[in-house]
mmCIF file of C-alpha atoms and ligand atoms in Angstrom:
data_model
loop_
_atom_site.group_PDB
_atom_site.id
_atom_site.type_symbol
_atom_site.label_atom_id
_atom_site.label_comp_id
_atom_site.label_asym_id
_atom_site.label_seq_id
_atom_site.Cartn_x
_atom_site.Cartn_y
_atom_site.Cartn_z
ATOM 1 C CA MET U 24 0.000 0.000 0.000
ATOM 2 C CA LYS U 25 1.373 3.387 -0.899
ATOM 3 C CA PRO U 26 0.286 6.649 0.667
ATOM 4 C CA ASP U 27 0.028 9.061 -2.257
ATOM 5 C CA ILE U 28 -1.667 12.172 -0.976
ATOM 6 C CA ASP U 29 0.082 14.503 1.419
ATOM 7 C CA VAL U 30 -2.301 15.913 3.995
ATOM 8 C CA ASP U 31 -1.755 17.360 7.414
ATOM 9 C CA ARG U 32 -0.532 14.565 9.650
ATOM 10 C CA ALA U 33 -2.905 15.242 12.571
ATOM 11 C CA ALA U 34 -5.960 15.397 10.323
ATOM 12 C CA ARG U 35 -4.681 12.286 8.632
ATOM 13 C CA ASP U 36 -4.641 10.376 11.914
ATOM 14 C CA GLU U 37 -8.017 11.513 13.270
ATOM 15 C CA TRP U 38 -9.774 8.445 11.936
ATOM 16 C CA LEU U 39 -7.647 6.244 14.238
ATOM 17 C CA ASP U 40 -9.415 7.590 17.361
ATOM 18 C CA PRO U 41 -11.115 4.492 18.776
ATOM 19 C CA THR U 42 -14.308 6.409 19.659
ATOM 20 C CA PRO U 43 -17.011 5.132 17.298
ATOM 21 C CA GLU U 44 -18.030 7.637 14.622
ATOM 22 C CA ILE U 45 -21.700 7.996 13.724
ATOM 23 C CA VAL U 46 -21.474 8.281 9.942
ATOM 24 C CA THR U 47 -25.205 8.713 9.478
ATOM 25 C CA ASP U 48 -28.331 7.513 11.216
ATOM 26 C CA GLY U 49 -27.908 3.758 11.757
ATOM 27 C CA VAL U 50 -24.305 3.512 10.493
ATOM 28 C CA VAL U 51 -21.338 3.603 12.879
ATOM 29 C CA ARG U 52 -17.647 3.341 12.022
ATOM 30 C CA ILE U 53 -15.515 1.489 14.589
ATOM 31 C CA PRO U 54 -11.754 1.501 13.867
ATOM 32 C CA LEU U 55 -9.925 -1.575 15.187
ATOM 33 C CA PRO U 56 -6.179 -1.972 15.717
ATOM 34 C CA MET U 57 -3.997 -4.248 13.625
ATOM 35 C CA PRO U 58 -0.290 -5.078 13.740
ATOM 36 C CA GLY U 59 2.243 -3.180 11.658
ATOM 37 C CA ASP U 60 2.533 0.556 11.120
ATOM 38 C CA ALA U 61 1.518 0.866 7.482
ATOM 39 C CA LEU U 62 -2.258 0.608 7.566
ATOM 40 C CA ARG U 63 -2.636 1.493 11.273
ATOM 41 C CA ALA U 64 -6.228 0.288 11.722
ATOM 42 C CA VAL U 65 -9.145 -1.327 9.945
ATOM 43 C CA ASN U 66 -12.664 0.123 9.997
ATOM 44 C CA VAL U 67 -15.590 -2.091 10.888
ATOM 45 C CA TYR U 68 -19.016 -0.599 10.117
ATOM 46 C CA ALA U 69 -22.005 -1.473 12.305
ATOM 47 C CA LEU U 70 -25.379 -1.084 10.591
ATOM 48 C CA ALA U 71 -28.516 -1.029 12.711
ATOM 49 C CA GLN U 72 -31.410 -3.320 11.874
ATOM 50 C CA PRO U 73 -34.544 -3.982 13.980
ATOM 51 C CA ASP U 74 -33.149 -7.109 15.637
ATOM 52 C CA GLY U 75 -29.530 -6.057 16.079
ATOM 53 C CA LEU U 76 -26.557 -5.241 13.857
ATOM 54 C CA THR U 77 -24.990 -6.166 10.546
ATOM 55 C CA LEU U 78 -21.210 -5.689 10.515
ATOM 56 C CA ILE U 79 -19.317 -4.843 7.366
ATOM 57 C CA ASP U 80 -15.823 -6.351 7.736
ATOM 58 C CA GLY U 81 -14.671 -8.138 10.857
ATOM 59 C CA GLY U 82 -11.173 -6.983 11.751
ATOM 60 C CA TRP U 83 -7.917 -8.835 12.499
ATOM 61 C CA ALA U 84 -8.148 -11.714 14.971
ATOM 62 C CA MET U 85 -6.131 -10.350 17.896
ATOM 63 C CA PRO U 86 -7.233 -9.695 21.480
ATOM 64 C CA GLU U 87 -6.727 -5.898 21.243
ATOM 65 C CA ALA U 88 -9.063 -5.712 18.253
ATOM 66 C CA ARG U 89 -11.707 -7.809 19.957
ATOM 67 C CA ALA U 90 -11.511 -5.583 23.069
ATOM 68 C CA GLN U 91 -11.786 -2.392 21.014
ATOM 69 C CA LEU U 92 -14.784 -3.800 19.149
ATOM 70 C CA ASP U 93 -16.476 -4.593 22.472
ATOM 71 C CA ASP U 94 -15.730 -1.070 23.734
ATOM 72 C CA GLY U 95 -17.038 0.472 20.516
ATOM 73 C CA LEU U 96 -20.235 -1.559 20.615
ATOM 74 C CA TYR U 97 -20.713 -0.729 24.295
ATOM 75 C CA ALA U 98 -20.366 2.981 23.491
ATOM 76 C CA ILE U 99 -23.334 2.735 21.108
ATOM 77 C CA GLY U 100 -25.414 0.701 23.538
ATOM 78 C CA GLU U 101 -24.807 -2.675 21.898
ATOM 79 C CA ASP U 102 -22.587 -5.702 22.390
ATOM 80 C CA ALA U 103 -21.204 -8.490 20.225
ATOM 81 C CA ARG U 104 -24.276 -10.627 20.909
ATOM 82 C CA SER U 105 -26.324 -8.093 18.889
ATOM 83 C CA ILE U 106 -24.376 -8.911 15.716
ATOM 84 C CA ARG U 107 -26.724 -10.836 13.415
ATOM 85 C CA ARG U 108 -24.296 -11.333 10.526
ATOM 86 C CA ILE U 109 -20.947 -10.172 9.169
ATOM 87 C CA LEU U 110 -20.484 -9.161 5.527
ATOM 88 C CA VAL U 111 -16.801 -9.240 4.612
ATOM 89 C CA THR U 112 -15.361 -7.311 1.636
ATOM 90 C CA HIS U 113 -12.466 -9.720 0.988
ATOM 91 C CA ALA U 114 -10.411 -12.582 2.393
ATOM 92 C CA HIS U 115 -7.469 -10.620 3.791
ATOM 93 C CA ARG U 116 -6.516 -11.276 7.382
ATOM 94 C CA ASP U 117 -7.378 -7.765 8.623
ATOM 95 C CA HIS U 118 -10.955 -8.071 7.334
ATOM 96 C CA TYR U 119 -11.850 -11.700 7.756
ATOM 97 C CA THR U 120 -10.181 -13.414 10.694
ATOM 98 C CA LEU U 121 -11.873 -11.645 13.619
ATOM 99 C CA ALA U 122 -15.221 -12.431 11.945
ATOM 100 C CA VAL U 123 -14.299 -16.128 12.170
ATOM 101 C CA VAL U 124 -13.423 -15.786 15.864
ATOM 102 C CA LEU U 125 -16.741 -13.999 16.574
ATOM 103 C CA ARG U 126 -18.688 -16.654 14.698
ATOM 104 C CA ARG U 127 -17.069 -19.448 16.685
ATOM 105 C CA GLU U 128 -18.095 -17.764 19.886
ATOM 106 C CA LEU U 129 -21.510 -16.363 18.985
ATOM 107 C CA GLY U 130 -22.632 -18.216 15.873
ATOM 108 C CA MET U 131 -23.570 -15.358 13.525
ATOM 109 C CA PRO U 132 -23.154 -16.181 9.812
ATOM 110 C CA ILE U 133 -20.366 -14.731 7.641
ATOM 111 C CA SER U 134 -20.750 -13.783 3.968
ATOM 112 C CA LEU U 135 -17.838 -13.319 1.563
ATOM 113 C CA GLY U 136 -17.563 -12.651 -2.191
ATOM 114 C CA ALA U 137 -17.827 -15.802 -4.293
ATOM 115 C CA GLY U 138 -14.564 -14.895 -6.050
ATOM 116 C CA GLU U 139 -12.658 -15.602 -2.820
ATOM 117 C CA ARG U 140 -13.544 -19.298 -2.897
ATOM 118 C CA GLN U 141 -10.173 -20.450 -4.293
ATOM 119 C CA SER U 142 -8.247 -18.334 -1.792
ATOM 120 C CA ILE U 143 -10.257 -19.617 1.173
ATOM 121 C CA GLU U 144 -9.815 -23.153 -0.106
ATOM 122 C CA ALA U 145 -6.035 -22.633 -0.168
ATOM 123 C CA LEU U 146 -5.907 -20.768 3.158
ATOM 124 C CA THR U 147 -7.856 -23.489 4.959
ATOM 125 C CA THR U 148 -5.864 -26.393 3.564
ATOM 126 C CA LEU U 149 -2.284 -25.257 2.934
ATOM 127 C CA SER U 150 0.435 -24.675 5.491
ATOM 128 C CA PRO U 151 1.500 -21.030 5.923
ATOM 129 C CA LEU U 152 4.769 -21.689 4.087
ATOM 130 C CA VAL U 153 3.031 -23.016 1.016
ATOM 131 C CA ARG U 154 0.505 -20.191 1.189
ATOM 132 C CA PHE U 155 3.108 -17.646 0.133
ATOM 133 C CA GLU U 156 4.234 -19.839 -2.733
ATOM 134 C CA SER U 157 2.583 -17.803 -5.500
ATOM 135 C CA GLN U 158 4.239 -14.630 -4.155
ATOM 136 C CA ARG U 159 7.576 -16.431 -3.948
ATOM 137 C CA ALA U 160 7.249 -17.688 -7.519
ATOM 138 C CA LEU U 161 6.414 -14.148 -8.642
ATOM 139 C CA LEU U 162 9.491 -12.803 -6.832
ATOM 140 C CA ARG U 163 11.799 -15.433 -8.312
ATOM 141 C CA ALA U 164 10.519 -14.639 -11.817
ATOM 142 C CA ALA U 165 11.005 -10.934 -10.994
ATOM 143 C CA GLY U 166 14.692 -11.552 -10.275
ATOM 144 C CA ALA U 167 14.335 -11.230 -6.481
ATOM 145 C CA SER U 168 15.124 -14.765 -5.312
ATOM 146 C CA ASP U 169 16.717 -13.582 -2.029
ATOM 147 C CA LEU U 170 13.538 -11.750 -1.147
ATOM 148 C CA ALA U 171 11.525 -14.823 -2.123
ATOM 149 C CA GLU U 172 13.407 -16.795 0.521
ATOM 150 C CA LEU U 173 12.830 -14.104 3.129
ATOM 151 C CA VAL U 174 9.123 -13.846 2.325
ATOM 152 C CA GLY U 175 8.769 -17.581 2.731
ATOM 153 C CA ARG U 176 9.580 -17.107 6.403
ATOM 154 C CA LEU U 177 7.387 -14.022 6.987
ATOM 155 C CA GLU U 178 4.189 -15.871 7.687
ATOM 156 C CA GLU U 179 5.844 -17.997 10.390
ATOM 157 C CA GLY U 180 5.950 -15.093 12.802
ATOM 158 C CA VAL U 181 2.575 -13.509 12.036
ATOM 159 C CA ASP U 182 0.544 -15.477 14.532
ATOM 160 C CA PRO U 183 -0.330 -19.054 15.364
ATOM 161 C CA TRP U 184 -3.903 -18.644 14.095
ATOM 162 C CA VAL U 185 -3.623 -20.971 11.124
ATOM 163 C CA LYS U 186 -7.118 -22.007 12.094
ATOM 164 C CA ALA U 187 -8.349 -18.407 11.893
ATOM 165 C CA TRP U 188 -9.253 -19.313 8.311
ATOM 166 C CA GLU U 189 -12.566 -21.071 7.774
ATOM 167 C CA HIS U 190 -15.189 -21.067 5.050
ATOM 168 C CA PRO U 191 -17.923 -18.430 5.156
ATOM 169 C CA ASP U 192 -21.587 -19.440 5.502
ATOM 170 C CA THR U 193 -22.574 -17.696 2.260
ATOM 171 C CA TRP U 194 -20.729 -16.858 -0.939
ATOM 172 C CA LEU U 195 -21.938 -13.479 -2.193
ATOM 173 C CA GLU U 196 -22.941 -13.056 -5.838
ATOM 174 C CA PRO U 197 -24.170 -9.764 -7.338
ATOM 175 C CA SER U 198 -27.407 -9.225 -5.416
ATOM 176 C CA THR U 199 -29.117 -6.944 -2.937
ATOM 177 C CA ILE U 200 -29.169 -7.453 0.814
ATOM 178 C CA ALA U 201 -31.793 -5.874 3.078
ATOM 179 C CA VAL U 202 -30.430 -4.439 6.325
ATOM 180 C CA GLY U 203 -33.534 -3.100 8.056
ATOM 181 C CA ASP U 204 -34.941 -0.490 5.653
ATOM 182 C CA ARG U 205 -31.597 -0.198 3.942
ATOM 183 C CA GLU U 206 -30.803 -2.029 0.719
ATOM 184 C CA LEU U 207 -27.174 -2.900 0.040
ATOM 185 C CA THR U 208 -26.130 -3.789 -3.490
ATOM 186 C CA VAL U 209 -23.318 -6.337 -3.613
ATOM 187 C CA VAL U 210 -20.909 -5.222 -6.359
ATOM 188 C CA PRO U 211 -17.971 -7.527 -7.238
ATOM 189 C CA THR U 212 -14.758 -5.470 -7.602
ATOM 190 C CA PRO U 213 -11.893 -7.892 -8.353
ATOM 191 C CA GLY U 214 -8.343 -6.497 -8.336
ATOM 192 C CA HIS U 215 -7.141 -5.986 -4.754
ATOM 193 C CA THR U 216 -8.229 -9.628 -4.455
ATOM 194 C CA GLN U 217 -10.186 -11.696 -6.973
ATOM 195 C CA GLY U 218 -13.307 -11.901 -4.869
ATOM 196 C CA HIS U 219 -13.367 -8.383 -3.408
ATOM 197 C CA VAL U 220 -16.872 -6.892 -3.163
ATOM 198 C CA VAL U 221 -18.143 -3.435 -2.228
ATOM 199 C CA PHE U 222 -21.572 -2.701 -0.772
ATOM 200 C CA ALA U 223 -23.490 0.272 -2.193
ATOM 201 C CA ASP U 224 -26.447 1.894 -0.469
ATOM 202 C CA THR U 225 -27.365 4.286 -3.270
ATOM 203 C CA GLU U 226 -30.496 5.552 -1.567
ATOM 204 C CA ALA U 227 -28.512 6.761 1.441
ATOM 205 C CA GLY U 228 -25.576 7.723 -0.798
ATOM 206 C CA LEU U 229 -23.060 5.404 0.867
ATOM 207 C CA LEU U 230 -20.341 3.148 -0.528
ATOM 208 C CA PHE U 231 -18.746 0.591 1.803
ATOM 209 C CA SER U 232 -15.652 0.305 -0.315
ATOM 210 C CA GLY U 233 -13.473 -2.170 1.617
ATOM 211 C CA ASP U 234 -9.923 -1.896 0.238
ATOM 212 C CA HIS U 235 -11.027 -1.322 -3.370
ATOM 213 C CA VAL U 236 -11.162 2.466 -3.013
ATOM 214 C CA LEU U 237 -9.169 3.945 -0.128
ATOM 215 C CA PRO U 238 -8.941 7.691 0.551
ATOM 216 C CA HIS U 239 -5.215 8.083 1.316
ATOM 217 C CA ILE U 240 -3.444 5.118 -0.181
ATOM 218 C CA THR U 241 -3.554 2.985 -3.291
ATOM 219 C CA PRO U 242 -4.511 -0.609 -2.514
ATOM 220 C CA SER U 243 -2.000 -3.351 -3.188
ATOM 221 C CA ILE U 244 -2.859 -5.293 -6.306
ATOM 222 C CA GLY U 245 -3.309 -9.043 -6.407
ATOM 223 C CA PHE U 246 -1.651 -9.943 -3.104
ATOM 224 C CA GLU U 247 -3.400 -13.259 -2.499
ATOM 225 C CA THR U 248 -2.759 -16.932 -2.156
ATOM 226 C CA VAL U 249 -4.087 -17.850 -5.591
ATOM 227 C CA SER U 250 -3.007 -15.260 -8.147
ATOM 228 C CA THR U 251 -4.592 -14.164 -11.433
ATOM 229 C CA ALA U 252 -3.065 -13.282 -14.791
ATOM 230 C CA SER U 253 -3.589 -9.507 -14.702
ATOM 231 C CA PRO U 254 -4.862 -8.225 -11.359
ATOM 232 C CA LEU U 255 -4.225 -4.592 -12.334
ATOM 233 C CA ARG U 256 -6.451 -4.903 -15.390
ATOM 234 C CA SER U 257 -9.167 -6.365 -13.126
ATOM 235 C CA PHE U 258 -8.638 -3.554 -10.622
ATOM 236 C CA LEU U 259 -8.904 -0.817 -13.272
ATOM 237 C CA GLU U 260 -12.053 -2.434 -14.686
ATOM 238 C CA SER U 261 -13.501 -2.560 -11.165
ATOM 239 C CA LEU U 262 -12.706 1.140 -10.675
ATOM 240 C CA ALA U 263 -14.741 1.805 -13.839
ATOM 241 C CA VAL U 264 -17.609 -0.241 -12.359
ATOM 242 C CA VAL U 265 -17.615 1.932 -9.217
ATOM 243 C CA ARG U 266 -17.313 5.093 -11.333
ATOM 244 C CA ARG U 267 -20.561 4.128 -13.112
ATOM 245 C CA LEU U 268 -22.418 4.069 -9.771
ATOM 246 C CA PRO U 269 -23.740 7.404 -8.504
ATOM 247 C CA ASP U 270 -21.199 9.584 -6.666
ATOM 248 C CA LEU U 271 -21.365 8.237 -3.097
ATOM 249 C CA ARG U 272 -19.799 8.991 0.273
ATOM 250 C CA LEU U 273 -16.784 6.749 0.637
ATOM 251 C CA LEU U 274 -16.745 4.482 3.716
ATOM 252 C CA PRO U 275 -13.376 2.756 3.359
ATOM 253 C CA ALA U 276 -11.785 -0.017 5.397
ATOM 254 C CA HIS U 277 -8.649 2.050 6.072
ATOM 255 C CA GLY U 278 -8.801 5.831 6.470
ATOM 256 C CA PRO U 279 -11.528 8.396 7.137
ATOM 257 C CA VAL U 280 -14.989 8.591 5.624
ATOM 258 C CA SER U 281 -14.667 10.963 2.679
ATOM 259 C CA PRO U 282 -17.141 12.795 0.500
ATOM 260 C CA SER U 283 -16.794 11.534 -3.073
ATOM 261 C CA SER U 284 -16.254 8.050 -4.480
ATOM 262 C CA HIS U 285 -15.975 9.529 -7.984
ATOM 263 C CA ARG U 286 -13.206 11.931 -7.056
ATOM 264 C CA ARG U 287 -11.125 9.224 -5.415
ATOM 265 C CA VAL U 288 -11.659 6.752 -8.273
ATOM 266 C CA ASP U 289 -10.470 9.448 -10.703
ATOM 267 C CA GLU U 290 -7.358 10.002 -8.585
ATOM 268 C CA LEU U 291 -6.604 6.271 -8.469
ATOM 269 C CA VAL U 292 -7.007 5.945 -12.244
ATOM 270 C CA ALA U 293 -4.689 8.956 -12.750
ATOM 271 C CA HIS U 294 -2.153 7.421 -10.336
ATOM 272 C CA HIS U 295 -2.034 4.159 -12.270
ATOM 273 C CA ASP U 296 -1.873 5.976 -15.622
ATOM 274 C CA ALA U 297 1.142 7.919 -14.379
ATOM 275 C CA ARG U 298 2.694 4.762 -12.987
ATOM 276 C CA LEU U 299 2.198 2.898 -16.258
ATOM 277 C CA ARG U 300 3.849 5.780 -18.137
ATOM 278 C CA ALA U 301 6.781 5.922 -15.681
ATOM 279 C CA THR U 302 7.248 2.150 -15.884
ATOM 280 C CA SER U 303 7.151 2.171 -19.674
ATOM 281 C CA GLU U 304 9.594 5.082 -19.921
ATOM 282 C CA LEU U 305 12.127 3.310 -17.715
ATOM 283 C CA LEU U 306 12.458 0.542 -20.243
ATOM 284 C CA SER U 307 14.740 0.502 -23.259
ATOM 285 C CA GLU U 308 16.271 -2.213 -25.384
ATOM 286 C CA VAL U 309 18.269 -3.284 -22.304
ATOM 287 C CA PRO U 310 16.383 -6.196 -20.677
ATOM 288 C CA LEU U 311 15.392 -5.543 -17.055
ATOM 289 C CA ALA U 312 13.773 -7.870 -14.535
ATOM 290 C CA ALA U 313 10.736 -6.559 -12.636
ATOM 291 C CA ALA U 314 12.747 -6.174 -9.420
ATOM 292 C CA GLN U 315 15.213 -3.937 -11.297
ATOM 293 C CA VAL U 316 12.334 -1.858 -12.653
ATOM 294 C CA ALA U 317 10.860 -1.565 -9.132
ATOM 295 C CA ALA U 318 14.278 -0.417 -7.861
ATOM 296 C CA CYS U 319 14.185 2.495 -10.348
ATOM 297 C CA LEU U 320 10.744 3.685 -9.211
ATOM 298 C CA GLY U 321 9.917 5.724 -6.084
ATOM 299 C CA TRP U 322 7.670 4.171 -3.414
ATOM 300 C CA THR U 323 5.204 5.702 -0.951
ATOM 301 C CA ARG U 324 4.340 9.383 -1.075
ATOM 302 C CA HIS U 325 7.873 10.075 0.147
ATOM 303 C CA GLY U 326 9.394 8.513 -2.950
ATOM 304 C CA LEU U 327 11.375 5.947 -0.950
ATOM 305 C CA SER U 328 13.637 3.544 -2.781
ATOM 306 C CA LEU U 329 12.793 -0.142 -2.869
ATOM 307 C CA ASP U 330 15.656 -0.893 -0.450
ATOM 308 C CA ASP U 331 14.112 1.431 2.149
ATOM 309 C CA LEU U 332 10.994 -0.759 2.393
ATOM 310 C CA ASP U 333 10.667 -3.774 4.669
ATOM 311 C CA ALA U 334 10.519 -7.247 3.106
ATOM 312 C CA PHE U 335 6.715 -7.405 3.080
ATOM 313 C CA ASN U 336 6.372 -4.029 1.375
ATOM 314 C CA GLN U 337 9.189 -4.853 -1.068
ATOM 315 C CA MET U 338 7.133 -7.887 -2.021
ATOM 316 C CA LEU U 339 4.038 -5.709 -2.568
ATOM 317 C CA ALA U 340 6.078 -3.164 -4.550
ATOM 318 C CA ILE U 341 7.567 -5.790 -6.859
ATOM 319 C CA GLY U 342 4.150 -7.420 -7.223
ATOM 320 C CA GLU U 343 2.694 -4.087 -8.247
ATOM 321 C CA THR U 344 5.516 -3.493 -10.741
ATOM 322 C CA VAL U 345 4.819 -6.900 -12.298
ATOM 323 C CA ALA U 346 1.120 -5.936 -12.465
ATOM 324 C CA HIS U 347 1.971 -2.735 -14.362
ATOM 325 C CA LEU U 348 4.399 -4.540 -16.676
ATOM 326 C CA THR U 349 1.736 -7.180 -17.408
ATOM 327 C CA VAL U 350 -0.718 -4.469 -18.499
ATOM 328 C CA LEU U 351 1.997 -2.838 -20.670
ATOM 329 C CA VAL U 352 2.840 -6.190 -22.293
ATOM 330 C CA ALA U 353 -0.863 -6.796 -23.052
ATOM 331 C CA ALA U 354 -1.034 -3.296 -24.593
ATOM 332 C CA GLY U 355 1.926 -4.137 -26.859
ATOM 333 C CA GLU U 356 4.127 -1.385 -25.392
ATOM 334 C CA VAL U 357 6.527 -3.744 -23.661
ATOM 335 C CA ARG U 358 7.957 -7.138 -24.547
ATOM 336 C CA SER U 359 8.636 -9.857 -22.019
ATOM 337 C CA ARG U 360 11.065 -12.723 -22.361
ATOM 338 C CA LEU U 361 11.910 -15.662 -20.145
ATOM 339 C CA GLU U 362 15.683 -15.842 -19.501
ATOM 340 C CA GLY U 363 16.364 -18.860 -17.323
ATOM 341 C CA ASP U 364 14.009 -18.478 -14.345
ATOM 342 C CA VAL U 365 13.649 -14.738 -14.707
ATOM 343 C CA VAL U 366 11.281 -12.728 -16.927
ATOM 344 C CA THR U 367 12.889 -9.654 -18.454
ATOM 345 C CA TYR U 368 11.233 -6.697 -20.111
ATOM 346 C CA THR U 369 12.205 -4.387 -22.963
ATOM 347 C CA ARG U 370 10.402 -1.502 -24.631
ATOM 348 C CA ALA U 371 8.616 -2.596 -27.811
ATOM 349 C CA TYR U 372 9.908 0.270 -29.990
ATOM 350 C CA ALA U 373 9.215 -1.473 -33.266
ATOM 351 C CA GLU U 374 5.605 -2.180 -32.312
ATOM 352 C CA SER U 375 4.997 1.399 -31.150
ATOM 353 C CA ALA U 376 6.530 2.749 -34.374
ATOM 354 C CA ARG U 377 4.221 0.642 -36.496
ATOM 355 C CA SER U 378 1.043 1.448 -34.585
HETATM 356 ZN ZN1 LIG J 420 -7.282 -4.236 4.422
#
């Protein structure tokens, strides 16, 4: 994830205040803590219905998050026993695993986008080491085999909650879900993960955008156990899907509620356009591996070099560079070639000249 808009630091951190925020009548945002300093927190939204609450996203399964959820619910006169169901935007740990823990304890059903089925299948059956295999293969092909080794060991230390992964009760397809008087439209938005969904309440003008559209950072692309051919293409297509909805208030999973889904989608599209141009312009007739390309690009809003990032974020950065290169190859602007175990890229001058 890369912060890409510079705003006043204090204002930027306001959303982390654990006090629940009443977004509108019947919708409360409760930020929950998560490990690591990049994302800071994950927002869970509690939606009132006559017999209790629907949660959108569940949080990261760790005791501090569970305690903060209890405090947040208490502050609005509820408790975890009022939760009737949990709708989860995607199968990343910070959104899904606390939902599983709550379900074990209290029995409410969990719903997740149908496109996450393969990932959940892998996460519930494979050992943590094997789970990172697609990322490791990507890194080896990107010319970063040392990092691939390092990444293989990352998951070991995360937590012992291998069993925090279970199947949901329902796989969500495009549909509408009634939450009291509210009607949520389930909109598949593959890209951040294959089965990511957002929930639109067009009547109230709200978009529960998960990690698909975030106000301050650009979501990582295609970081998941089972990878797809061109996650960036999927992501850009999904941004177009959200852009065709009415302009809605953005209720993201990380960051503050912000006024315009359209404005943020336009910024994200412009960011990726610029990134595609920068990636393309770096290339010449000299073959470069994706890790070398990533090393020539700036990362985060501070323009850090790849070496300044920790191993996990280096992995995301190289993954994103591969995603951009894949789109450029499909567009005919860049050529790829397998040299041994490594894919290298050159600018397709001849093709551009002819077109
Ligand atoms: Zn997230």
